[in-house]
N, CA, C and O atoms as a MOPAC input file, in Angstrom:
PM7 MOZYME 1SCF
protein

 N    -20.87000 1   -48.02900 1   -67.74200 1
 C    -19.51700 1   -47.25500 1   -67.35900 1
 C    -19.04800 1   -47.49200 1   -66.14900 1
 O    -17.84000 1   -47.51700 1   -65.91500 1
 N    -20.07600 1   -47.71700 1   -65.14200 1
 C    -19.49400 1   -47.78500 1   -63.64500 1
 C    -18.78000 1   -49.14500 1   -63.74600 1
 O    -17.68500 1   -49.13500 1   -63.18300 1
 N    -19.06600 1   -50.12200 1   -64.22700 1
 C    -18.37200 1   -51.49700 1   -64.26400 1
 C    -17.47100 1   -51.55700 1   -64.96200 1
 O    -16.84500 1   -52.61600 1   -64.90900 1
 N    -17.05900 1   -50.66500 1   -65.76800 1
 C    -16.09600 1   -50.50300 1   -66.58500 1
 C    -14.71500 1   -49.71000 1   -65.89500 1
 O    -13.52700 1   -49.79200 1   -66.20700 1
 N    -15.26000 1   -49.08100 1   -65.05300 1
 C    -14.26200 1   -48.00600 1   -64.05600 1
 C    -14.03600 1   -48.93900 1   -63.13900 1
 O    -12.85400 1   -48.94300 1   -62.79500 1
 N    -14.84100 1   -49.90500 1   -62.48900 1
 C    -14.63600 1   -50.96300 1   -61.37000 1
 C    -13.66500 1   -52.02700 1   -61.97300 1
 O    -12.70500 1   -52.43400 1   -61.31900 1
 N    -13.92600 1   -52.45300 1   -63.19300 1
 C    -12.62800 1   -53.49000 1   -63.85500 1
 C    -11.50900 1   -52.70100 1   -64.19500 1
 O    -10.45400 1   -53.33500 1   -64.18100 1
 N    -11.44200 1   -51.78100 1   -64.42800 1
 C    -10.23400 1   -50.99000 1   -64.78200 1
 C     -9.24800 1   -50.89800 1   -63.50300 1
 O     -8.02300 1   -51.01700 1   -63.49100 1
 N    -10.21100 1   -50.62900 1   -62.33800 1
 C     -9.56700 1   -50.22800 1   -61.15300 1
 C     -9.12800 1   -51.50300 1   -60.88900 1
 O     -7.90200 1   -51.52900 1   -60.77900 1
 N     -9.73900 1   -52.72900 1   -60.72400 1
 C     -9.35200 1   -54.19800 1   -60.28100 1
 C     -8.03600 1   -54.23000 1   -60.96300 1
 O     -6.96200 1   -54.02300 1   -60.39700 1
 N     -8.17700 1   -54.47200 1   -62.07500 1
 C     -6.63800 1   -54.53000 1   -63.27500 1
 C     -5.56400 1   -53.72100 1   -62.80700 1
 O     -4.48100 1   -54.26400 1   -62.58900 1
 N     -5.72600 1   -52.35000 1   -62.59800 1
 C     -4.63500 1   -51.84600 1   -62.03000 1
 C     -4.08000 1   -52.30800 1   -60.71900 1
 O     -2.87000 1   -52.37000 1   -60.50000 1
 N     -4.98700 1   -52.62200 1   -59.87600 1
 C     -4.57200 1   -52.99900 1   -58.69700 1
 C     -4.05700 1   -54.41300 1   -58.65800 1
 O     -3.33600 1   -54.80300 1   -57.74000 1
 N     -4.41000 1   -55.13300 1   -59.60200 1
 C     -3.93400 1   -56.30800 1   -59.56500 1
 C     -2.30500 1   -56.39500 1   -60.26300 1
 O     -1.36600 1   -57.15800 1   -60.03400 1
 N     -2.41800 1   -55.61200 1   -60.90400 1
 C     -0.84500 1   -54.81200 1   -61.69600 1
 C      0.00000 1   -54.71100 1   -60.81700 1
 O      0.99300 1   -55.39300 1   -60.56600 1
 N     -0.49600 1   -53.68300 1   -60.27000 1
 C      0.35400 1   -52.92700 1   -59.03200 1
 C      0.87200 1   -53.93300 1   -57.86300 1
 O      1.93100 1   -53.84300 1   -57.24300 1
 N     -0.17900 1   -54.94400 1   -57.71800 1
 C      0.47600 1   -55.60700 1   -56.64300 1
 C      1.43000 1   -56.42600 1   -56.82900 1
 O      2.41600 1   -56.47100 1   -56.09300 1
 N      1.18600 1   -57.43500 1   -58.19300 1
 C      2.37200 1   -57.84100 1   -58.86000 1
 C      3.65500 1   -57.62900 1   -58.76900 1
 O      4.51600 1   -58.47700 1   -58.53300 1
 N      3.82100 1   -56.33800 1   -58.98000 1
 C      4.66200 1   -55.55800 1   -59.22600 1
 C      5.64100 1   -55.15800 1   -58.07400 1
 O      6.86700 1   -55.17300 1   -58.18600 1
 N      4.73900 1   -54.69200 1   -56.61500 1
 C      5.01500 1   -54.85400 1   -55.48600 1
 C      5.64600 1   -55.90600 1   -54.96200 1
 O      6.66700 1   -55.78000 1   -54.28600 1
 N      5.02600 1   -57.17900 1   -55.26300 1
 C      5.16000 1   -58.08000 1   -55.10000 1
 C      6.73000 1   -58.54200 1   -55.31700 1
 O      7.39800 1   -58.90300 1   -54.34800 1
 N      7.22500 1   -58.51100 1   -56.53200 1
 C      8.29900 1   -58.66100 1   -57.06600 1
 C      9.61000 1   -58.05500 1   -56.68400 1
 O     10.80800 1   -58.33800 1   -56.66900 1
 N      8.55700 1   -56.79900 1   -56.29300 1
 C     10.22400 1   -55.74500 1   -55.48200 1
 C     10.26500 1   -56.01400 1   -54.33900 1
 O     11.43100 1   -56.13000 1   -53.96200 1
 N      9.14500 1   -56.26300 1   -53.15500 1
 C      8.93900 1   -56.58100 1   -52.20300 1
 C      9.98300 1   -58.02000 1   -51.79300 1
 O     10.64900 1   -58.08400 1   -50.75900 1
 N      9.93500 1   -58.98500 1   -52.74400 1
 C     10.88400 1   -60.08200 1   -52.51500 1
 C     12.38900 1   -59.63800 1   -52.86200 1
 O     13.30100 1   -60.35200 1   -52.44400 1
 N     12.61500 1   -58.75300 1   -53.43700 1
 C     14.12800 1   -58.47500 1   -53.67600 1
 C     14.47900 1   -57.85500 1   -52.93900 1
 O     13.93700 1   -56.83200 1   -52.51900 1
 N     15.75300 1   -58.46300 1   -52.51000 1
 C     16.77000 1   -57.86900 1   -51.30700 1
 C     17.75500 1   -56.68900 1   -51.95100 1
 O     18.32500 1   -56.89800 1   -53.02200 1
 N     17.89200 1   -55.62400 1   -51.33700 1
 C     18.82500 1   -54.66900 1   -52.16700 1
 C     19.63700 1   -54.50600 1   -50.65800 1
 O     18.91600 1   -54.42300 1   -49.66400 1
 N     20.81500 1   -54.47000 1   -50.51400 1
 C     21.96200 1   -54.05800 1   -49.70600 1
 C     22.83200 1   -53.12100 1   -49.97600 1
 O     23.20300 1   -53.13800 1   -51.15000 1
 N     23.40300 1   -52.11600 1   -49.15700 1
 C     24.42600 1   -51.26200 1   -49.63500 1
 C     25.44700 1   -51.37000 1   -48.28400 1
 O     25.06600 1   -51.53900 1   -47.12600 1
 N     26.59900 1   -51.25200 1   -48.66700 1
 C     27.72700 1   -51.83500 1   -47.71300 1
 C     28.72500 1   -50.50900 1   -48.17200 1
 O     28.95200 1   -50.09800 1   -49.31000 1
 N     29.28700 1   -49.94300 1   -46.71500 1
 C     29.96800 1   -48.99600 1   -47.19600 1
 C     31.45700 1   -49.51000 1   -46.44300 1
 O     31.36800 1   -49.52300 1   -45.21600 1
 N     32.42000 1   -49.81100 1   -46.83800 1
 C     33.67800 1   -50.10900 1   -46.32300 1
 C     34.64000 1   -48.97000 1   -46.58300 1
 O     34.79600 1   -48.23700 1   -47.56000 1
 N     35.20300 1   -49.04400 1   -45.47000 1
 C     36.86000 1   -48.22500 1   -45.29700 1
 C     37.98700 1   -49.15300 1   -45.43300 1
 O     38.14700 1   -49.64500 1   -44.31700 1
 N     38.77100 1   -49.59000 1   -46.18100 1
 C     40.01700 1   -50.33300 1   -46.42200 1
 C     41.30800 1   -49.74800 1   -45.96500 1
 O     41.54600 1   -48.58500 1   -46.29000 1
 N     42.01200 1   -50.29100 1   -45.38000 1
 C     43.24800 1   -49.60700 1   -44.86400 1
 C     44.17000 1   -49.54900 1   -46.40400 1
 O     44.35900 1   -50.43400 1   -47.23800 1
 N     44.67600 1   -47.96600 1   -46.35200 1
 C     44.83100 1   -47.96700 1   -47.88700 1
 C     46.17800 1   -48.54600 1   -48.31300 1
 O     46.44400 1   -48.44900 1   -49.51100 1
 N     47.12800 1   -49.17400 1   -47.45500 1
 C     48.12100 1   -50.32400 1   -48.13100 1
 C     47.79700 1   -51.70100 1   -48.20500 1
 O     48.59800 1   -52.58500 1   -48.50600 1
 N     46.44700 1   -51.88100 1   -47.88600 1
 C     46.01200 1   -52.82400 1   -48.38600 1
 C     44.84300 1   -52.79300 1   -49.64200 1
 O     44.20300 1   -53.79000 1   -49.97700 1
 N     44.73200 1   -51.76300 1   -50.11700 1
 C     43.55000 1   -51.78100 1   -51.20300 1
 C     43.92400 1   -52.63400 1   -52.42400 1
 O     43.01500 1   -53.21900 1   -53.01200 1
 N     44.98000 1   -52.73200 1   -52.78000 1
 C     45.12400 1   -53.82000 1   -54.09800 1
 C     44.94400 1   -55.12400 1   -53.42000 1
 O     44.22400 1   -55.98900 1   -53.91900 1
 N     45.40700 1   -55.25000 1   -52.59500 1
 C     45.14200 1   -56.88900 1   -52.09000 1
 C     43.70000 1   -57.08200 1   -51.93400 1
 O     43.23900 1   -58.15300 1   -52.32900 1
 N     42.90600 1   -56.20200 1   -51.41300 1
 C     41.60200 1   -55.82100 1   -51.08200 1
 C     40.53900 1   -56.11300 1   -52.20100 1
 O     39.51600 1   -56.79700 1   -52.21600 1
 N     41.25700 1   -55.23000 1   -53.24900 1
 C     40.45700 1   -55.06300 1   -54.74100 1
 C     40.58300 1   -56.37000 1   -55.38500 1
 O     39.65000 1   -56.71200 1   -56.11200 1
 N     41.67200 1   -57.23200 1   -55.22900 1
 C     41.71900 1   -58.30700 1   -56.00700 1
 C     41.00100 1   -59.49100 1   -55.37900 1
 O     40.52900 1   -60.43000 1   -56.02100 1
 N     40.96100 1   -59.33200 1   -53.88100 1
 C     40.09000 1   -60.46900 1   -53.32000 1
 C     38.42800 1   -60.18800 1   -53.43800 1
 O     37.55900 1   -61.05100 1   -53.31100 1
 N     38.20800 1   -58.71300 1   -53.72200 1
 C     36.68100 1   -58.48900 1   -53.98700 1
 C     36.26100 1   -58.76900 1   -55.17300 1
 O     35.10300 1   -59.12500 1   -55.39100 1
 N     37.03800 1   -58.65800 1   -55.95500 1
 C     36.74400 1   -58.90800 1   -57.37300 1
 C     36.63600 1   -60.56600 1   -57.83300 1
 O     35.95300 1   -61.07500 1   -58.72200 1
 N     37.27200 1   -60.98400 1   -57.18600 1
 C     37.17700 1   -62.72500 1   -57.09300 1
 C     36.12600 1   -62.81900 1   -56.79300 1
 O     35.41200 1   -63.26000 1   -57.69300 1
 N     35.39400 1   -62.48800 1   -55.42500 1
 C     34.26100 1   -62.98000 1   -54.74400 1
 C     33.26700 1   -62.58400 1   -55.41000 1
 O     32.28900 1   -63.31900 1   -55.27600 1
 N     33.10900 1   -61.61800 1   -56.15000 1
 C     31.85000 1   -60.93100 1   -56.82300 1
 C     31.85200 1   -61.75700 1   -58.03900 1
 O     30.77700 1   -62.26800 1   -58.35100 1
 N     32.98900 1   -61.99500 1   -58.85300 1
 C     32.50100 1   -62.87900 1   -60.02500 1
 C     32.33600 1   -64.21800 1   -59.75100 1
 O     31.91100 1   -64.95400 1   -60.64200 1
 N     32.65500 1   -64.73300 1   -58.45700 1
 C     32.32200 1   -66.16900 1   -58.47000 1
 C     30.75700 1   -66.18600 1   -57.70500 1
 O     30.00500 1   -67.16000 1   -57.72700 1
 N     30.50100 1   -65.04100 1   -57.11700 1
 C     29.12700 1   -65.13000 1   -56.67100 1
 C     28.06100 1   -64.82900 1   -57.98200 1
 O     27.07100 1   -65.56000 1   -57.97300 1
 N     28.12000 1   -64.09300 1   -58.82300 1
 C     27.54200 1   -63.94200 1   -60.11500 1
 C     27.91900 1   -64.99100 1   -61.03500 1
 O     27.43500 1   -64.99100 1   -62.16700 1
 N     28.84700 1   -66.01000 1   -60.61700 1
 C     28.90900 1   -67.08700 1   -62.05200 1
 C     27.92300 1   -68.19800 1   -61.17400 1
 O     26.76300 1   -68.30600 1   -61.57300 1
 N     28.25500 1   -68.84000 1   -60.25600 1
 C     27.82200 1   -69.91800 1   -59.49300 1
 C     26.47100 1   -69.23600 1   -58.65900 1
 O     26.11700 1   -70.26000 1   -58.07500 1
 N     25.53100 1   -68.23400 1   -58.24000 1
 C     24.83700 1   -68.30600 1   -57.47900 1
 C     23.31800 1   -67.57900 1   -58.16700 1
 O     23.09400 1   -66.37300 1   -58.07400 1
 N     22.53500 1   -68.38700 1   -58.73000 1
 C     21.36800 1   -67.69900 1   -59.28400 1
 C     20.67200 1   -66.61400 1   -58.72000 1
 O     20.00300 1   -65.80900 1   -59.36800 1
 N     20.86500 1   -66.60600 1   -57.32400 1
 C     20.07800 1   -65.70900 1   -56.49700 1
 C     20.79100 1   -64.37800 1   -56.74900 1
 O     20.09500 1   -63.39900 1   -57.02000 1
 N     21.96800 1   -64.27600 1   -56.68900 1
 C     22.69100 1   -62.84100 1   -56.75900 1
 C     22.36200 1   -62.28500 1   -58.14400 1
 O     22.91900 1   -62.62800 1   -59.18700 1
 N     21.39100 1   -61.38800 1   -58.02200 1
 C     21.17600 1   -60.62100 1   -59.34500 1
 C     22.39800 1   -60.01700 1   -59.90800 1
 O     22.84800 1   -60.26200 1   -61.02700 1
 N     22.99200 1   -59.05200 1   -58.87300 1
 C     23.50700 1   -57.77900 1   -59.17400 1
 C     24.84600 1   -57.39800 1   -57.98500 1
 O     24.51100 1   -57.63200 1   -56.82400 1
 N     25.85000 1   -57.01500 1   -58.10800 1
 C     26.78500 1   -56.20400 1   -57.25300 1
 C     27.77700 1   -55.79800 1   -58.15200 1
 O     28.50800 1   -56.41100 1   -58.93000 1
 N     27.52400 1   -53.81000 1   -57.66300 1
 C     28.33600 1   -52.94600 1   -58.28200 1
 C     29.46900 1   -52.26900 1   -56.79400 1
 O     28.98400 1   -52.02400 1   -55.69000 1
 N     30.32400 1   -52.16100 1   -56.98200 1
 C     31.47700 1   -51.61300 1   -56.09800 1
 C     31.90300 1   -50.63700 1   -56.96100 1
 O     32.27600 1   -50.83200 1   -58.11800 1
 N     31.82100 1   -49.14200 1   -56.15200 1
 C     32.57200 1   -48.11200 1   -56.27700 1
 C     33.31300 1   -47.20500 1   -55.31800 1
 O     32.91100 1   -46.99900 1   -54.17200 1
 N     34.46300 1   -46.64400 1   -55.85100 1
 C     35.06900 1   -45.76200 1   -54.83000 1
 C     34.74900 1   -44.42500 1   -54.90700 1
 O     34.37300 1   -44.02600 1   -56.00900 1
 N     34.82500 1   -43.41500 1   -53.73600 1
 C     34.77600 1   -42.45400 1   -53.44500 1
 C     35.61900 1   -41.88300 1   -54.48600 1
 O     36.51000 1   -42.68200 1   -54.77600 1
 N     35.68700 1   -40.58700 1   -55.29300 1
 C     36.48100 1   -39.96700 1   -55.97200 1
 C     37.20800 1   -39.22900 1   -54.91200 1
 O     36.66200 1   -38.73100 1   -53.92700 1
 N     38.64800 1   -39.18700 1   -55.21300 1
 C     39.84100 1   -38.79500 1   -54.50000 1
 C     39.90300 1   -39.67600 1   -53.11400 1
 O     40.80600 1   -39.29400 1   -52.37000 1
 N     39.19500 1   -40.67800 1   -52.66000 1
 C     39.09000 1   -41.62000 1   -51.65000 1
 C     39.04900 1   -42.94400 1   -52.21500 1
 O     37.99900 1   -43.57800 1   -52.11200 1
 N     40.00000 1   -43.43100 1   -52.77400 1
 C     39.97800 1   -45.30800 1   -53.16900 1
 C     39.84300 1   -46.07400 1   -52.16300 1
 O     39.42600 1   -47.23100 1   -52.21300 1
 N     40.16700 1   -45.51500 1   -51.24700 1
 C     39.88100 1   -46.70300 1   -50.21700 1
 C     38.63700 1   -46.72800 1   -49.28700 1
 O     38.45600 1   -47.39700 1   -48.27000 1
 N     37.77600 1   -45.77100 1   -49.93400 1
 C     36.84200 1   -45.62100 1   -49.32900 1
 C     35.41400 1   -46.54100 1   -50.41700 1
 O     35.07600 1   -46.00700 1   -51.47300 1
 N     34.84600 1   -47.67000 1   -50.03900 1
 C     34.03100 1   -48.29400 1   -51.49200 1
 C     32.70400 1   -48.29400 1   -50.82300 1
 O     32.46300 1   -47.89400 1   -49.68400 1
 N     31.83100 1   -48.82700 1   -51.73700 1
 C     30.22800 1   -48.62700 1   -51.43500 1
 C     29.83500 1   -49.80200 1   -52.37700 1
 O     30.04200 1   -49.71500 1   -53.58700 1
 N     29.38900 1   -50.66500 1   -51.93500 1
 C     28.60000 1   -52.39500 1   -52.75800 1
 C     26.90200 1   -51.75800 1   -52.71900 1
 O     26.10200 1   -51.30200 1   -51.90200 1
 N     26.98400 1   -52.04100 1   -54.01100 1
 C     25.23800 1   -52.00400 1   -54.29600 1
 C     24.91800 1   -53.61300 1   -54.70000 1
 O     25.20600 1   -54.01900 1   -55.82600 1
 N     24.37900 1   -54.38200 1   -53.82200 1
 C     24.01400 1   -55.67600 1   -53.95100 1
 C     22.66300 1   -55.93800 1   -54.21600 1
 O     21.77900 1   -55.61700 1   -53.42200 1
 N     22.38300 1   -56.67000 1   -55.60500 1
 C     20.51000 1   -57.03900 1   -55.51300 1
 C     20.46100 1   -58.68600 1   -55.43600 1
 O     21.08400 1   -59.43700 1   -56.18600 1
 N     19.74100 1   -59.01000 1   -54.55300 1
 C     19.36800 1   -60.35000 1   -54.53000 1
 C     18.12500 1   -60.88800 1   -54.69600 1
 O     17.15000 1   -60.26500 1   -54.27700 1
 N     17.99100 1   -62.02300 1   -55.27800 1
 C     16.48900 1   -62.24100 1   -55.87600 1
 C     15.23800 1   -62.79400 1   -54.57200 1
 O     14.08000 1   -63.05400 1   -54.89700 1
 N     15.59300 1   -62.86900 1   -53.53100 1
 C     15.46000 1   -63.13700 1   -52.06600 1
 C     15.82800 1   -63.26500 1   -50.86400 1
 O     17.01200 1   -63.54300 1   -50.67400 1
 N     15.02500 1   -63.12000 1   -49.83500 1
 C     16.12400 1   -62.89200 1   -48.53300 1
 C     16.83900 1   -64.13800 1   -48.29000 1
 O     17.96400 1   -64.15800 1   -47.79000 1
 N     16.01300 1   -65.46100 1   -48.73700 1
 C     16.66000 1   -66.79200 1   -49.07700 1
 C     18.07400 1   -66.58400 1   -50.02200 1
 O     19.07600 1   -67.05900 1   -49.48800 1
 N     18.23200 1   -66.10800 1   -51.00400 1
 C     19.51600 1   -65.81600 1   -51.54400 1
 C     20.12300 1   -65.19700 1   -51.25800 1
 O     21.27100 1   -65.57300 1   -51.49600 1
 N     20.04500 1   -63.92000 1   -50.61200 1
 C     20.94500 1   -63.20400 1   -49.43500 1
 C     21.57200 1   -64.32900 1   -48.64200 1
 O     22.79600 1   -64.45700 1   -48.66900 1
 N     20.78500 1   -65.18300 1   -47.91000 1
 C     21.29300 1   -65.79300 1   -47.03600 1
 C     22.31200 1   -66.91300 1   -47.71500 1
 O     23.46800 1   -67.12500 1   -47.35000 1
 N     21.76500 1   -67.42700 1   -48.54600 1
 C     22.85500 1   -68.30900 1   -49.43500 1
 C     24.04400 1   -67.99700 1   -49.82700 1
 O     24.99400 1   -68.75600 1   -50.01800 1
 N     23.96800 1   -66.47300 1   -49.98700 1
 C     25.33100 1   -66.02800 1   -50.43300 1
 C     26.68700 1   -65.99600 1   -49.23500 1
 O     27.84300 1   -66.41000 1   -49.15200 1
 N     25.58000 1   -65.13200 1   -48.32000 1
 C     26.53800 1   -64.99100 1   -47.15200 1
 C     27.23100 1   -66.51100 1   -46.61600 1
 O     28.40400 1   -66.45700 1   -46.24500 1
 N     26.48200 1   -67.92800 1   -46.56900 1
 C     27.00200 1   -68.96900 1   -46.15700 1
 C     27.88900 1   -69.46500 1   -47.16900 1
 O     28.58400 1   -70.45600 1   -46.94700 1
 N     27.92100 1   -68.81300 1   -48.33300 1
 C     28.66400 1   -69.66300 1   -49.38500 1
 C     30.25600 1   -69.90100 1   -49.25100 1
 O     30.76200 1   -68.96800 1   -48.62600 1
 N     30.98100 1   -70.65300 1   -49.56200 1
 C     32.37000 1   -70.90400 1   -49.12800 1
 C     33.37800 1   -69.91000 1   -49.84000 1
 O     34.40900 1   -69.54300 1   -49.27600 1
 N     32.97300 1   -69.43900 1   -51.28300 1
 C     33.44000 1   -68.09200 1   -51.95600 1
 C     33.36400 1   -67.07400 1   -51.03000 1
 O     34.40800 1   -66.52700 1   -50.67500 1
 N     32.22600 1   -66.70600 1   -50.55000 1
 C     31.97000 1   -65.32200 1   -49.53700 1
 C     32.69500 1   -65.76500 1   -48.35000 1
 O     33.61300 1   -64.98600 1   -48.09400 1
 N     32.58400 1   -66.98000 1   -47.33800 1
 C     33.23800 1   -67.08900 1   -46.35900 1
 C     34.95200 1   -67.01100 1   -46.45000 1
 O     35.66300 1   -66.57700 1   -45.54400 1
 N     35.46300 1   -67.56500 1   -47.83200 1
 C     36.77500 1   -67.35600 1   -47.62600 1
 C     37.04200 1   -65.79000 1   -47.95400 1
 O     38.02300 1   -65.36700 1   -47.34200 1
 N     36.49000 1   -64.97000 1   -48.65700 1
 C     36.61500 1   -63.68100 1   -48.63800 1
 C     36.38700 1   -62.83700 1   -47.58600 1
 O     37.08600 1   -61.82500 1   -47.54500 1
 N     35.60700 1   -63.00600 1   -46.75800 1
 C     35.32900 1   -62.78400 1   -45.42800 1
 C     36.86300 1   -62.89700 1   -44.08400 1
 O     37.32700 1   -62.18800 1   -43.19200 1
 N     37.11600 1   -64.12600 1   -44.65400 1
 C     38.32300 1   -64.40000 1   -43.60900 1
 C     39.65100 1   -63.63300 1   -44.19000 1
 O     40.45400 1   -63.11100 1   -43.41600 1
 N     39.82600 1   -63.60500 1   -45.66100 1
 C     40.96100 1   -62.88300 1   -46.17500 1
 C     41.04500 1   -61.67000 1   -45.71600 1
 O     41.97900 1   -61.21700 1   -45.05500 1
 N     39.84600 1   -60.98100 1   -46.13200 1
 C     39.58300 1   -59.24200 1   -46.11900 1
 C     39.71500 1   -58.86300 1   -44.76700 1
 O     40.53700 1   -57.95100 1   -44.68000 1
 N     39.24900 1   -59.18500 1   -43.69300 1
 C     38.36200 1   -58.85200 1   -42.54700 1
 C     39.69500 1   -58.12600 1   -41.69000 1
 O     39.22400 1   -57.40400 1   -40.81100 1
 N     40.79400 1   -58.10800 1   -41.68300 1
 C     42.08500 1   -57.34000 1   -41.38000 1
 C     42.28200 1   -56.41900 1   -42.26600 1
 O     43.36900 1   -55.86300 1   -42.10300 1
 N     41.56300 1   -55.95700 1   -43.30000 1
 C     42.06600 1   -55.11100 1   -44.17400 1
 C     41.14400 1   -53.96400 1   -44.20300 1
 O     41.40200 1   -52.84300 1   -44.64200 1
 N     39.81400 1   -54.45600 1   -43.57700 1
 C     38.48500 1   -53.60300 1   -43.25800 1
 C     39.00500 1   -52.58000 1   -42.26900 1
 O     39.68300 1   -53.04300 1   -41.35200 1
 N     38.81000 1   -51.28200 1   -42.29200 1
 C     38.87400 1   -50.70100 1   -41.02800 1
 C     37.55000 1   -50.13200 1   -40.34400 1
 O     37.45700 1   -49.77900 1   -39.16800 1
 N     36.42700 1   -50.10700 1   -41.42200 1
 C     34.77300 1   -49.65800 1   -40.89300 1
 C     34.11900 1   -50.39500 1   -41.85000 1
 O     34.62000 1   -50.56700 1   -42.96100 1
 N     33.05600 1   -50.84600 1   -41.53700 1
 C     32.03100 1   -51.66500 1   -42.41800 1
 C     30.53700 1   -51.13900 1   -41.79800 1
 O     30.13800 1   -51.34400 1   -40.65100 1
 N     29.92100 1   -50.50500 1   -42.72300 1
 C     28.42800 1   -50.32100 1   -42.33300 1
 C     27.69100 1   -50.74800 1   -43.34200 1
 O     27.87000 1   -50.29500 1   -44.47200 1
 N     26.47900 1   -51.95800 1   -42.99800 1
 C     25.80600 1   -52.38600 1   -43.79600 1
 C     24.09300 1   -51.71500 1   -43.79700 1
 O     23.44100 1   -51.42300 1   -42.79500 1
 N     23.73700 1   -51.62000 1   -44.98400 1
 C     22.41400 1   -50.85100 1   -44.95300 1
 C     21.34200 1   -51.45300 1   -45.56900 1
 O     21.36000 1   -51.59700 1   -46.79200 1
 N     20.24500 1   -51.89300 1   -44.79100 1
 C     19.15900 1   -52.86000 1   -45.46300 1
 C     18.27600 1   -51.53100 1   -45.82200 1
 O     18.12400 1   -50.47900 1   -45.20100 1
 N     17.70900 1   -52.03400 1   -47.17800 1
 C     16.77200 1   -50.94600 1   -47.63900 1
 C     15.44100 1   -51.48100 1   -47.89000 1
 O     15.02200 1   -52.54100 1   -47.42600 1
 N     14.70000 1   -50.56600 1   -48.76800 1
 C     13.33000 1   -51.13700 1   -49.25600 1
 C     13.40500 1   -50.37200 1   -50.79600 1
 O     13.41100 1   -49.22100 1   -51.23200 1
 N     13.45500 1   -51.68500 1   -51.29300 1
 C     13.37100 1   -51.32200 1   -52.92200 1
 C     12.05600 1   -50.21400 1   -53.11800 1
 O     11.00000 1   -50.42700 1   -52.52200 1
 N     12.20800 1   -49.16400 1   -53.90200 1
 C     11.11400 1   -48.54400 1   -54.23400 1
 C     11.03800 1   -48.74500 1   -55.81700 1
 O      9.89300 1   -49.01700 1   -56.17700 1
 N     11.90900 1   -48.68400 1   -56.78000 1
 C     11.79700 1   -48.79600 1   -58.18400 1
 C     13.42900 1   -49.03900 1   -58.56100 1
 O     14.35200 1   -48.22800 1   -58.49100 1
 N     13.44400 1   -50.44200 1   -58.98300 1
 C     14.50400 1   -50.75800 1   -59.51700 1
 C     14.47300 1   -50.96500 1   -61.10200 1
 O     13.54600 1   -51.66700 1   -61.50700 1
 N     15.38300 1   -50.43900 1   -62.08500 1
 C     15.44800 1   -50.40800 1   -63.25300 1
 C     16.55100 1   -50.31200 1   -64.18500 1
 O     17.39100 1   -49.41700 1   -64.09600 1
 N     16.57200 1   -51.15600 1   -65.02600 1
 C     17.89200 1   -51.53900 1   -66.08500 1
 C     17.28100 1   -52.11600 1   -67.13600 1
 O     16.20800 1   -52.69700 1   -67.29600 1
 N     18.63400 1   -51.69400 1   -68.14600 1
 C     18.39600 1   -52.08600 1   -69.31200 1
 C     18.46000 1   -53.73300 1   -69.22700 1
 O     19.07900 1   -54.10200 1   -68.22900 1
 N     17.94300 1   -54.83600 1   -70.07400 1
 C     18.37200 1   -56.17600 1   -69.86300 1
 C     18.67800 1   -56.65600 1   -70.99000 1
 O     18.15300 1   -56.17400 1   -71.99400 1
 N     19.69900 1   -57.83500 1   -71.10400 1
 C     20.00500 1   -58.22200 1   -72.22800 1
 C     19.48200 1   -59.55800 1   -72.53000 1
 O     19.70900 1   -60.07800 1   -73.62200 1

């Protein structure tokens, strides 16, 4: 019985370590932006194009979500998930991201980037 408990404990530790390793390599960033209200349409068009391109051509970009505050459409939040730190670095060096930054920088009134530690990431797959 004692050896069974030890074996079960080792199995649980191995499974948990693998799950933690997968979560530890995943990079999740949150960006909070305030856009000049008169530039919101132009900004939205530019960021939509950049997000779609990133998902289409960058395998390390797992997800990018954009939402606006209810009642404050120029206050945006982005939730970005990358396969690794290397994937994030490749993303911010990509030509389409650099083009987006150059085009939208004058439209952005403020930007706060938040680094996170993934605790649990759950989604329905397809």
